[in-house]
GROMACS .gro file of C-alpha atoms in nm:
model
   72
    1MET     CA    1 -10.659 -11.948 -12.058
    2ALA     CA    2 -10.571 -11.971 -12.427
    3ASP     CA    3 -10.283 -12.176 -12.558
    4ASN     CA    4  -9.978 -11.972 -12.651
    5ILE     CA    5  -9.883 -11.934 -13.014
    6TYR     CA    6  -9.518 -11.872 -13.090
    7ARG     CA    7  -9.326 -11.727 -13.378
    8LYS     CA    8  -8.955 -11.762 -13.436
    9THR     CA    9  -8.707 -11.541 -13.610
   10GLU     CA   10  -8.349 -11.608 -13.710
   11VAL     CA   11  -8.065 -11.387 -13.586
   12VAL     CA   12  -7.687 -11.415 -13.599
   13GLY     CA   13  -7.482 -11.321 -13.294
   14THR     CA   14  -7.112 -11.247 -13.323
   15SER     CA   15  -6.827 -11.218 -13.075
   16ALA     CA   16  -6.451 -11.204 -13.083
   17GLU     CA   17  -6.448 -11.365 -12.736
   18SER     CA   18  -6.661 -11.683 -12.742
   19VAL     CA   19  -6.962 -11.873 -12.870
   20ASP     CA   20  -7.128 -11.808 -12.533
   21GLU     CA   21  -7.090 -11.432 -12.573
   22ALA     CA   22  -7.223 -11.449 -12.929
   23ILE     CA   23  -7.535 -11.629 -12.802
   24ARG     CA   24  -7.587 -11.398 -12.506
   25GLY     CA   25  -7.544 -11.089 -12.723
   26ALA     CA   26  -7.794 -11.215 -12.980
   27VAL     CA   27  -8.056 -11.298 -12.714
   28ARG     CA   28  -7.999 -10.965 -12.537
   29ARG     CA   29  -8.038 -10.767 -12.859
   30ALA     CA   30  -8.342 -10.963 -12.979
   31SER     CA   31  -8.506 -10.902 -12.640
   32GLU     CA   32  -8.470 -10.526 -12.695
   33SER     CA   33  -8.672 -10.546 -13.019
   34LEU     CA   34  -8.915 -10.831 -12.952
   35ARG     CA   35  -9.163 -10.875 -12.669
   36GLN     CA   36  -9.219 -11.202 -12.484
   37VAL     CA   37  -8.896 -11.372 -12.593
   38SER     CA   38  -8.923 -11.723 -12.448
   39TRP     CA   39  -8.655 -11.948 -12.595
   40PHE     CA   40  -8.368 -11.986 -12.836
   41GLU     CA   41  -8.224 -12.266 -13.044
   42VAL     CA   42  -7.873 -12.272 -13.192
   43SER     CA   43  -7.890 -12.383 -13.553
   44GLU     CA   44  -7.535 -12.311 -13.670
   45ILE     CA   45  -7.194 -12.222 -13.532
   46ARG     CA   46  -6.923 -12.090 -13.758
   47GLY     CA   47  -6.631 -11.855 -13.735
   48HIS     CA   48  -6.381 -11.641 -13.910
   49VAL     CA   49  -6.014 -11.738 -13.921
   50GLU     CA   50  -5.741 -11.473 -13.913
   51ASN     CA   51  -5.374 -11.569 -13.943
   52GLY     CA   52  -5.445 -11.931 -13.849
   53GLU     CA   53  -5.640 -11.838 -13.533
   54VAL     CA   54  -6.008 -11.799 -13.453
   55GLY     CA   55  -6.078 -11.432 -13.509
   56HIS     CA   56  -6.453 -11.424 -13.462
   57PHE     CA   57  -6.741 -11.653 -13.365
   58GLN     CA   58  -7.075 -11.642 -13.548
   59VAL     CA   59  -7.378 -11.823 -13.405
   60THR     CA   60  -7.711 -11.851 -13.586
   61LEU     CA   61  -8.007 -11.868 -13.349
   62ASN     CA   62  -8.380 -11.913 -13.382
   63ILE     CA   63  -8.541 -11.686 -13.123
   64GLY     CA   64  -8.891 -11.783 -13.012
   65PHE     CA   65  -9.145 -11.535 -12.884
   66ALA     CA   66  -9.513 -11.554 -12.796
   67LEU     CA   67  -9.762 -11.375 -13.017
   68GLU     CA   68  -9.974 -11.133 -12.822
   69ASP     CA   69 -10.341 -11.212 -12.770
   70THR     CA   70 -10.555 -10.987 -12.990
   71LYS     CA   71 -10.881 -11.066 -12.809
   72PRO     CA   72 -10.987 -10.855 -12.510
   0.00000   0.00000   0.00000
């Protein structure tokens, strides 16, 4: 069995509800486009303020996925 090789890509999830929903939405969407998604890492949390209240959460994630084996 060969060792796995991973690549990571950066995505930003957003939600008006919570940081958790922003993360879950970003992972869900990345999993629709990428195969073999294995892990995520939060690198930044920020938000948008509207009228003195949190209006929107923005979470930057690194999404890790395994590269497919090209050998038969």
